[in-house]
Short mmCIF file of N, CA, C and O in Angstrom, two decimals:
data_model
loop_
_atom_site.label_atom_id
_atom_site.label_comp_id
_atom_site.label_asym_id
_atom_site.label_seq_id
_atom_site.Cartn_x
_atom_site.Cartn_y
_atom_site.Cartn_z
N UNK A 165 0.84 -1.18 0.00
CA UNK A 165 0.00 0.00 0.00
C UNK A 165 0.88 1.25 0.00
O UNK A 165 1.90 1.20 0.69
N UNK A 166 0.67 2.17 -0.57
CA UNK A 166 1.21 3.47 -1.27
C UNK A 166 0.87 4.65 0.36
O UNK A 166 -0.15 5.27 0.65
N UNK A 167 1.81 4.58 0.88
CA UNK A 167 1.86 5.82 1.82
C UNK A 167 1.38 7.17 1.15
O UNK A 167 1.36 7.03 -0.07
N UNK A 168 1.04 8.31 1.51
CA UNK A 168 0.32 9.31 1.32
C UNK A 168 1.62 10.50 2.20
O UNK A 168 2.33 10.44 3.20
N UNK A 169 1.34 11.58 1.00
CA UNK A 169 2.37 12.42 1.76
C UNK A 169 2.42 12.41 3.13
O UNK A 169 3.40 12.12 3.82
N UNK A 170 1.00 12.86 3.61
CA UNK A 170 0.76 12.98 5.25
C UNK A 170 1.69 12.43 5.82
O UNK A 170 2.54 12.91 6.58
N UNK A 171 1.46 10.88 5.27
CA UNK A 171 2.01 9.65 6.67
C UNK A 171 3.39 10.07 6.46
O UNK A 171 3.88 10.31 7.56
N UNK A 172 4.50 10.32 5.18
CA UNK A 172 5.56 10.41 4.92
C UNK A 172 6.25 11.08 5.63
O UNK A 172 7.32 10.72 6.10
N UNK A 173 5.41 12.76 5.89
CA UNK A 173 6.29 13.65 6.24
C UNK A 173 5.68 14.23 7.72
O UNK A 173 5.82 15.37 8.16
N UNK A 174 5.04 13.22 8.28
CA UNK A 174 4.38 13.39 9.69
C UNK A 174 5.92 13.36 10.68
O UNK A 174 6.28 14.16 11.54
N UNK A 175 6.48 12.34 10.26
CA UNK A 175 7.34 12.06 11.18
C UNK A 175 8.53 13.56 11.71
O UNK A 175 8.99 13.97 12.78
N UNK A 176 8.61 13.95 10.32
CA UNK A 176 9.80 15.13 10.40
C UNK A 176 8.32 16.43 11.22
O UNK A 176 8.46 17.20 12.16
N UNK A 177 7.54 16.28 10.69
CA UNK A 177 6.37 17.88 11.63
C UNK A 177 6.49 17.06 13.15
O UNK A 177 7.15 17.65 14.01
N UNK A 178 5.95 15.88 13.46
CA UNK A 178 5.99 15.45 14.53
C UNK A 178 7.02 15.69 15.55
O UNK A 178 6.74 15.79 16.75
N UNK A 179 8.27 15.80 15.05
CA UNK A 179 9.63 16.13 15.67
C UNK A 179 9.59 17.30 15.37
O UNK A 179 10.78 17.28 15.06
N UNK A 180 9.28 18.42 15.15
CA UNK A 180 9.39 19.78 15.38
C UNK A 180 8.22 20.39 16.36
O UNK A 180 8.17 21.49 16.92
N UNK A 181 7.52 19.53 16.35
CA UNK A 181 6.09 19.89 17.61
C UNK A 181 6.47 19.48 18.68
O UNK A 181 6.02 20.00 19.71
N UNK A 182 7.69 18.12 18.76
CA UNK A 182 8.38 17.75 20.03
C UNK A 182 9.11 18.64 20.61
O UNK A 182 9.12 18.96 21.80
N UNK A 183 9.97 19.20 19.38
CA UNK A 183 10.68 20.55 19.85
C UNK A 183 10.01 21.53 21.04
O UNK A 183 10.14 21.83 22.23
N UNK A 184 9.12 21.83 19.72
CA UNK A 184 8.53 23.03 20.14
C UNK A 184 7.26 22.74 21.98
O UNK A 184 6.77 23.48 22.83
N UNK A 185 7.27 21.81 21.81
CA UNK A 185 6.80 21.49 23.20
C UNK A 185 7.85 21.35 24.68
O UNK A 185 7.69 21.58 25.88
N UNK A 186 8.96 20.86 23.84
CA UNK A 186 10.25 20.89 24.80
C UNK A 186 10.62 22.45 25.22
O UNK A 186 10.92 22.77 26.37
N UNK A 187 10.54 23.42 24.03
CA UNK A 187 10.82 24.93 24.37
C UNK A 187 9.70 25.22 25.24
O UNK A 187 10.05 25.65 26.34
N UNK A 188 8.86 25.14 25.11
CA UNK A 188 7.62 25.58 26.21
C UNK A 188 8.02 25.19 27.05
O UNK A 188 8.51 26.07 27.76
N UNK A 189 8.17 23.67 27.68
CA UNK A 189 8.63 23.50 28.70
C UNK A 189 9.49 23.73 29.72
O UNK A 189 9.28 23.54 30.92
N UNK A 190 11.17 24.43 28.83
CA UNK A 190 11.71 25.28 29.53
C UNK A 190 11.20 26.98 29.77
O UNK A 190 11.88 27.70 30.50
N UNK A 191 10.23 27.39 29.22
CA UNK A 191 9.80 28.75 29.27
C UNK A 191 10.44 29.44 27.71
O UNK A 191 10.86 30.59 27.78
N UNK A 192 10.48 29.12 27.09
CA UNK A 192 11.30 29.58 25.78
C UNK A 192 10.08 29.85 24.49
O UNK A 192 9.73 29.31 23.44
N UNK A 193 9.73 30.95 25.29
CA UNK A 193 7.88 31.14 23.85
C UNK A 193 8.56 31.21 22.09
O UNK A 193 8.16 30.65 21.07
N UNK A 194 9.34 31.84 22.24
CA UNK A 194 9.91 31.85 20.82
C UNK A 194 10.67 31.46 20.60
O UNK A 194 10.98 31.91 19.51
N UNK A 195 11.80 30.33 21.12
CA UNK A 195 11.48 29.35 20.37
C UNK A 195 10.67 28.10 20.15
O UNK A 195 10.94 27.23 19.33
N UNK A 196 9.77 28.10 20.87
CA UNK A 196 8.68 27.25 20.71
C UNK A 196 7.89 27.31 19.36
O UNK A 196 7.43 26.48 18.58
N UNK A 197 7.94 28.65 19.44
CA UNK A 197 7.50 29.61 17.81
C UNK A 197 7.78 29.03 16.84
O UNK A 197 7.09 28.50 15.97
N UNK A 198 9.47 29.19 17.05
CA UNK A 198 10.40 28.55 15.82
C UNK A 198 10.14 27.30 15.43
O UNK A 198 9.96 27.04 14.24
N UNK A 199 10.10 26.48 16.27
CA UNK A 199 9.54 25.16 15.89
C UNK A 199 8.02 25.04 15.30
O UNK A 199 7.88 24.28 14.34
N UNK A 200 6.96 25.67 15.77
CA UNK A 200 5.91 25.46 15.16
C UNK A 200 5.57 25.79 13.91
O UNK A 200 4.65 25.34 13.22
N UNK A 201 6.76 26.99 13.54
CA UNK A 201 6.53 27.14 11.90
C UNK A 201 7.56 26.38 10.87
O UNK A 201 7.43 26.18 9.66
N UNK A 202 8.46 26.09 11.62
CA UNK A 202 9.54 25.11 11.27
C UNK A 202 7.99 23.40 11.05
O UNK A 202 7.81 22.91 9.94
N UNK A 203 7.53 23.11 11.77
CA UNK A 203 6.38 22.08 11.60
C UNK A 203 5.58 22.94 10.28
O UNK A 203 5.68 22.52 9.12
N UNK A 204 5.03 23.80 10.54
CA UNK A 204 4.59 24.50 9.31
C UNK A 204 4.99 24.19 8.27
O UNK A 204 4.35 23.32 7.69
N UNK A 205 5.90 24.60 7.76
CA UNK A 205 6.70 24.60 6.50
C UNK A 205 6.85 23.47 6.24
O UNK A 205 6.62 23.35 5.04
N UNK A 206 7.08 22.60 6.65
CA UNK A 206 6.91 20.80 6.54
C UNK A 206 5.65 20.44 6.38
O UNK A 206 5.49 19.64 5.45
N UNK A 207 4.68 20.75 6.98
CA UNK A 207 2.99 20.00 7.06
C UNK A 207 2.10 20.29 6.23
O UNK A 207 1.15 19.56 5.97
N UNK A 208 2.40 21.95 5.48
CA UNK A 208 1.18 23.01 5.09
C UNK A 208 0.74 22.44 3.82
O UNK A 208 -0.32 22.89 3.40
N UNK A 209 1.51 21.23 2.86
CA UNK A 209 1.07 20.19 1.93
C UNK A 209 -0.01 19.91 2.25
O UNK A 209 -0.99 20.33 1.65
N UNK A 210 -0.08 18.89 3.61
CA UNK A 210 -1.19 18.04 3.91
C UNK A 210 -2.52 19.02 5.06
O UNK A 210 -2.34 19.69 6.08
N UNK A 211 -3.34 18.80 4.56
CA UNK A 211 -4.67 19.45 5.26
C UNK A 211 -4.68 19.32 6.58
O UNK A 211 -4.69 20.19 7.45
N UNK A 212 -4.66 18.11 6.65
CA UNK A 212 -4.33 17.49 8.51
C UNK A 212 -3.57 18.17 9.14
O UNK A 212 -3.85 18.76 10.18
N UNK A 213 -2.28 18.16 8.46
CA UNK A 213 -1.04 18.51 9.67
C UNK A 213 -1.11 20.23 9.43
O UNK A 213 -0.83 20.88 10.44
N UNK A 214 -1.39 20.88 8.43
CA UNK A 214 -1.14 22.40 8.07
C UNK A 214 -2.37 23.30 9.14
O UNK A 214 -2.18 24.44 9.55
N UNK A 215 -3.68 22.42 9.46
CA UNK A 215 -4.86 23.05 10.49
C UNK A 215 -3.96 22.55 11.72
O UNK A 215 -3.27 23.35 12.35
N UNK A 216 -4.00 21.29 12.01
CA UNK A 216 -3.20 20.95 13.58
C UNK A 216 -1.90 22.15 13.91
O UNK A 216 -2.01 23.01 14.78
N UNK A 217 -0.78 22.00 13.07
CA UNK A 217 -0.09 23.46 13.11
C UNK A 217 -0.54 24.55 13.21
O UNK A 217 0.07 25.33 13.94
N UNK A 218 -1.65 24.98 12.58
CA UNK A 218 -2.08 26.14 12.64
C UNK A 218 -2.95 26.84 14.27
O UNK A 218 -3.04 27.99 14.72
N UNK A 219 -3.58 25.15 14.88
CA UNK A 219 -4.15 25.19 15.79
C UNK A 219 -3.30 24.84 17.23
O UNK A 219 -3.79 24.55 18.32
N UNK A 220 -2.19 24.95 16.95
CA UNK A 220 -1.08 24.88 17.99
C UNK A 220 -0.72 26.54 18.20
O UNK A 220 -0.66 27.15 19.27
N UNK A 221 -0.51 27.03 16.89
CA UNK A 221 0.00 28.55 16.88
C UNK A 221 -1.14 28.68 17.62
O UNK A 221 -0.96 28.90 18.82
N UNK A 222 -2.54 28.58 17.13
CA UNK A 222 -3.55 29.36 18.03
C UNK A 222 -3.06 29.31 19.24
O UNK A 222 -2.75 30.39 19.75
N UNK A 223 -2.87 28.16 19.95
CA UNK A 223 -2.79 27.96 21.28
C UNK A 223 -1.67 28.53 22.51
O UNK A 223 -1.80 28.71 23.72
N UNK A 224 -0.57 28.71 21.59
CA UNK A 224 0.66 29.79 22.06
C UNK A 224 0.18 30.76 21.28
O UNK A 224 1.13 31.21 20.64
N UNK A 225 -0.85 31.35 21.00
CA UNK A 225 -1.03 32.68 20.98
C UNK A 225 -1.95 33.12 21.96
O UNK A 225 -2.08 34.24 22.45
N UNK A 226 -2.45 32.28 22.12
CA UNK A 226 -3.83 32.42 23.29
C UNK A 226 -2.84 32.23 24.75
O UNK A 226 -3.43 32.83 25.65
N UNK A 227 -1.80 31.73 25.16
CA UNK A 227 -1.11 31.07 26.03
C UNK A 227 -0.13 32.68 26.27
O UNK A 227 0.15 33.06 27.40
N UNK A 228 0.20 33.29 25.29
CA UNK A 228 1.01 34.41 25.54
C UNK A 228 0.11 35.50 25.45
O UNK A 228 0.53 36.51 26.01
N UNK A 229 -0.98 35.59 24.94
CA UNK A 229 -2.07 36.68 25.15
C UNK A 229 -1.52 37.74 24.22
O UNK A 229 -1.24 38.85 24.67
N UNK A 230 -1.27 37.35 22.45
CA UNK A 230 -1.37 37.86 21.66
C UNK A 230 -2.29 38.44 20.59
O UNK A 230 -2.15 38.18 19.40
N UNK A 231 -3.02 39.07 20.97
CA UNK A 231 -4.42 39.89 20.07
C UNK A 231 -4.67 39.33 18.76
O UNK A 231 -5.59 38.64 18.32
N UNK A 232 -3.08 40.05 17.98
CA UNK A 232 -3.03 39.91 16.95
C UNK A 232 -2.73 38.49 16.37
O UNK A 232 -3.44 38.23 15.39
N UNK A 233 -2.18 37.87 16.60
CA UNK A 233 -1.45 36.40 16.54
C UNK A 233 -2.69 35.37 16.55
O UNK A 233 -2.91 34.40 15.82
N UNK A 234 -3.74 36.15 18.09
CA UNK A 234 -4.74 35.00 18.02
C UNK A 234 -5.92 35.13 16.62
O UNK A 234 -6.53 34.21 16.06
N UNK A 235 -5.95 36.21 16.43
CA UNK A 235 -7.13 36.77 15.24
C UNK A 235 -6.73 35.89 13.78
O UNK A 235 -7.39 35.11 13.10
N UNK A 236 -5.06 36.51 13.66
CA UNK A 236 -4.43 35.55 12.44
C UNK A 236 -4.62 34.23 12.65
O UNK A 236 -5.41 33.74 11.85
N UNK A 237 -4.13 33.39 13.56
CA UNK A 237 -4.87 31.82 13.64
C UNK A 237 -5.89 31.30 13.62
O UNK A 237 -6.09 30.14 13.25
N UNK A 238 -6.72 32.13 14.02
CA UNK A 238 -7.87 31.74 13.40
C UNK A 238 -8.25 32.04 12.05
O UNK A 238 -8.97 31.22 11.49
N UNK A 239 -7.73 33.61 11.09
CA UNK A 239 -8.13 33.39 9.77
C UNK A 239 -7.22 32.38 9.48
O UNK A 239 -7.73 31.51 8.78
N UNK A 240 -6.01 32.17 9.78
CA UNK A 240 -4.92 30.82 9.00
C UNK A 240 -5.37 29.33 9.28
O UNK A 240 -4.79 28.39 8.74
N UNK A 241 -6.31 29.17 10.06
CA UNK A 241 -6.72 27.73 10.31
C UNK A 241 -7.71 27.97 9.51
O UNK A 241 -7.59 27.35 8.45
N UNK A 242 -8.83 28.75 9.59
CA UNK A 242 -9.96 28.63 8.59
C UNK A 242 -9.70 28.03 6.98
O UNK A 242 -10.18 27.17 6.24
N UNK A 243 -8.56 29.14 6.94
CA UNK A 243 -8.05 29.04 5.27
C UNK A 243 -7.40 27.95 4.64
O UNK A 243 -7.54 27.49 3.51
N UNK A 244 -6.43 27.52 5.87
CA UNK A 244 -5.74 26.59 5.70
C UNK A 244 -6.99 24.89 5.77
O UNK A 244 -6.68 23.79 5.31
N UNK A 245 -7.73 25.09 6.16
CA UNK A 245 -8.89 23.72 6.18
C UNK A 245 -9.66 24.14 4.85
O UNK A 245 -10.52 23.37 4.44
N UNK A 246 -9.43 25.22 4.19
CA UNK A 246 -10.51 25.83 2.92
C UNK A 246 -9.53 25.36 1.76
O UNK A 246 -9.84 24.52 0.91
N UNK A 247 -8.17 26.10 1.83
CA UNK A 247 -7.43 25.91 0.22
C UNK A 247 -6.31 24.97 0.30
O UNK A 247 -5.52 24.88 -0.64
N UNK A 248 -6.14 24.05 1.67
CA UNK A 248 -5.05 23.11 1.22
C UNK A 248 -5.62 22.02 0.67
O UNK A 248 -4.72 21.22 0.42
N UNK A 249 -6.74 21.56 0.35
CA UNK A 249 -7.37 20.54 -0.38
C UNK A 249 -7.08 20.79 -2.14
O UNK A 249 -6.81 19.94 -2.98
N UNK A 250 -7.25 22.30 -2.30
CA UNK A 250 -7.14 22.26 -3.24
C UNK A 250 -5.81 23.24 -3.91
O UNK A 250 -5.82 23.98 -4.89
N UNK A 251 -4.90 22.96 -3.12
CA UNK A 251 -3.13 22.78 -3.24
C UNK A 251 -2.97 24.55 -3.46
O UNK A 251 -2.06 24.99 -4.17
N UNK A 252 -3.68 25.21 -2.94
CA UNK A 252 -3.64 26.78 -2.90
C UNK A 252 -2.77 26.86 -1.86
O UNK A 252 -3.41 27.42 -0.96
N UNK A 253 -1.62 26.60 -1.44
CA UNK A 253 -1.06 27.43 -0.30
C UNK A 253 0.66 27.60 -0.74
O UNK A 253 1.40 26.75 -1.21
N UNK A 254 0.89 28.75 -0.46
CA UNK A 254 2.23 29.57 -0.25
C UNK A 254 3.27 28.68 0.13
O UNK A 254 3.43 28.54 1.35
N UNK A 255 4.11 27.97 -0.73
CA UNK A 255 5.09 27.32 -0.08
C UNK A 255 5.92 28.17 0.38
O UNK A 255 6.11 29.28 -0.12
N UNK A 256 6.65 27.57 1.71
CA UNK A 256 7.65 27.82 2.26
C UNK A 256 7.13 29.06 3.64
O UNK A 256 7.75 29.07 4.70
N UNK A 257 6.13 29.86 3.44
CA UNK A 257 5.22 30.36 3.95
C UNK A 257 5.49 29.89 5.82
O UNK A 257 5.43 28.67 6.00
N UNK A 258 5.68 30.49 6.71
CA UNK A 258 5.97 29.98 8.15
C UNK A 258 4.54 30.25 8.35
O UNK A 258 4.31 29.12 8.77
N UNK A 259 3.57 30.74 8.39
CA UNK A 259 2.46 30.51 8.86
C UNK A 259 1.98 31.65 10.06
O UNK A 259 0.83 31.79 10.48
N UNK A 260 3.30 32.48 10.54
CA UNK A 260 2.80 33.29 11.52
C UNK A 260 1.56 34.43 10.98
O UNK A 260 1.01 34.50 9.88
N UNK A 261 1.34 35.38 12.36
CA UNK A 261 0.75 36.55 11.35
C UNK A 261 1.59 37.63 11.05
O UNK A 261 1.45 38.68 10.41
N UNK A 262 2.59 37.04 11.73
CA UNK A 262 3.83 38.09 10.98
C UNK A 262 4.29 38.31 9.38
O UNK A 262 5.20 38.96 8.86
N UNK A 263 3.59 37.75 9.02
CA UNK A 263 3.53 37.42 7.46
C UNK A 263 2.54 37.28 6.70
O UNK A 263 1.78 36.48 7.25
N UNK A 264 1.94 37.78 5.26
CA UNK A 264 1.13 37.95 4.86
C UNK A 264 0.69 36.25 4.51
O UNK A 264 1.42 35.56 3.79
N UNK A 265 -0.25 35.86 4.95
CA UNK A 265 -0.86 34.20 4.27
C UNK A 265 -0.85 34.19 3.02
O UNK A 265 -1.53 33.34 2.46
N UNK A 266 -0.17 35.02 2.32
CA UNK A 266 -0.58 34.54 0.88
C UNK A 266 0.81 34.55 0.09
O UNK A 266 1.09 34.10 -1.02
N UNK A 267 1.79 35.40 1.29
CA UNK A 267 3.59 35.00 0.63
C UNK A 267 3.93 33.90 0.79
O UNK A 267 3.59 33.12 1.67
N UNK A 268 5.04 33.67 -0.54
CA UNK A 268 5.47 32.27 -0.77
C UNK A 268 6.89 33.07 -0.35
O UNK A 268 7.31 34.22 -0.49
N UNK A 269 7.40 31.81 0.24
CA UNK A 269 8.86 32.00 1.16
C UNK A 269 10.05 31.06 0.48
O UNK A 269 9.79 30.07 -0.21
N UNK A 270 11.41 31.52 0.79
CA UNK A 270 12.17 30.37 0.57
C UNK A 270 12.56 29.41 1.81
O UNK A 270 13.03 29.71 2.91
N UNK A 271 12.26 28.31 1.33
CA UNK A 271 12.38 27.03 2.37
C UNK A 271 14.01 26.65 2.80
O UNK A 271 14.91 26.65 1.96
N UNK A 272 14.21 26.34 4.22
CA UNK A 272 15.24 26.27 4.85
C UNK A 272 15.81 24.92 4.01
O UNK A 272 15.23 23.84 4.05
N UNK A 273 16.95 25.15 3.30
CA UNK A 273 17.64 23.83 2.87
C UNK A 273 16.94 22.78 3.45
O UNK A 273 16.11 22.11 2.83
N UNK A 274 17.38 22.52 5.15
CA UNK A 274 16.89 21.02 5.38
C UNK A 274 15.48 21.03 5.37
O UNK A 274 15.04 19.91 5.15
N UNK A 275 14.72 21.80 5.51
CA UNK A 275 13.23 21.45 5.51
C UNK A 275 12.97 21.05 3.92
O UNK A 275 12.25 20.07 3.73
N UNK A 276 13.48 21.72 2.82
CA UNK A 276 13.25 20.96 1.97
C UNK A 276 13.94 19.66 1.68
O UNK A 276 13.37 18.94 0.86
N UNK A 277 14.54 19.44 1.96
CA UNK A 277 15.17 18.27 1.79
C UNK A 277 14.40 17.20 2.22
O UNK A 277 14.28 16.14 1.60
N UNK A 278 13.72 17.56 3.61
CA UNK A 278 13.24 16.70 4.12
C UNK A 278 11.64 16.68 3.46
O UNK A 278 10.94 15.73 3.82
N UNK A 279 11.02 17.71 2.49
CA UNK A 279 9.79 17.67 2.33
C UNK A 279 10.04 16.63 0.83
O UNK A 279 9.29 15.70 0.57
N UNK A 280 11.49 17.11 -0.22
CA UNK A 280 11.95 16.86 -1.22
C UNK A 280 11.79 14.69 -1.03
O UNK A 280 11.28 13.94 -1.86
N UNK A 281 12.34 14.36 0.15
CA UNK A 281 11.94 12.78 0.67
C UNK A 281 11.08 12.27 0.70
O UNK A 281 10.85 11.18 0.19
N UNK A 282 9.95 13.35 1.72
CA UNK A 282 8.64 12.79 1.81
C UNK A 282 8.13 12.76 0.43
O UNK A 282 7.68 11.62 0.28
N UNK A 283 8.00 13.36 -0.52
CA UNK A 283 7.80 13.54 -1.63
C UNK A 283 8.14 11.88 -2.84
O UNK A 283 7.48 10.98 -3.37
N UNK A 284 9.46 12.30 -2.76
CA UNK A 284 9.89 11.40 -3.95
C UNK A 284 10.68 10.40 -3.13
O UNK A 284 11.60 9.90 -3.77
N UNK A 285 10.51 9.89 -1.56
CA UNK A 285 11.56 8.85 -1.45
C UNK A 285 13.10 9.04 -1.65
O UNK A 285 13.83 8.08 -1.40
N UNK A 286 13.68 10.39 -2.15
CA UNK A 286 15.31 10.43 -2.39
C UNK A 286 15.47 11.78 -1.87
O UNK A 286 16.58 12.30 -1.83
#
C-alpha cells in the first residue's frame, strides 16, 4: 500500500512539535514559535497537519495573550482547512501573522530536503 504524503512527512512535523513542546517547557515562547513554523513549512502540503499546526499557533497565541497572533490563527486555520485541499497554499510560507498568508517564502535547505523525501523517497 502506497503511503500518502501525510504519513511520509508526519514524522519530520511530529519532531518539530516535540521541539517546540520541549521549548515551552523550559519557558522559551519563541522558540517554541520557531519550531511550530519550522512544523509549518513541513505539514502546510497536507490538510491534517497544516490546520493541527495552525491550531497549535492558536494555542501559544492564546497562552502568551497575543491579540493579533490569536485573530491571524484563526483566519490561518480557517483558510488553511478551505485551500489546502485544493493545493492553494504559499510554499515555504511559516504561517505566523507576521507574514502575509498569501507569501510564498524560501524554504530552509533542510526542511526541503526533508519535504523533497517525503515527496519522492530520495
Amino acid at each position: 500500500m502506497q503511503r500518502t504524503f501525510t504519513q511520509k512527512i508526519a514524522p519530520y512535523v511530529n519532531a518539530e512539535l516535540a521541539n517546540s513542546k520541549h521549548a515551552n517547557s523550559i519557558g522559551d515562547s519563541r522558540l517554541e514559535f520557531t519550531y511550530l513554523e519550522r512544523a509549518h513549512v513541513l505539514g502546510q502540503e497536507s490538510t491534517f497537519l497544516h490546520v493541527k499546526v495552525h491550531l497549535l499557533m492558536l494555542a501559544w497565541a492564546l497562552r502568551n495573550i497575543l491579540t493579533r497572533e490569536v485573530i491571524g490563527q484563526i483566519i490561518r486555520t480557517l483558510g488553511a482547512l478551505l485551500v489546502t485541499p485544493l493545493g492553494l497554499v504559499p510554499l515555504g510560507n511559516t504561517g505566523g501573522a507576521n507574514v502575509s498568508p498569501f507569501e510564498k517564502m524560501a524554504i530552509d535547505p533542510e526542511l526541503a530536503a526533508l519535504i523533497k523525501k517525503a515527496k519522492t523517497g530520495k
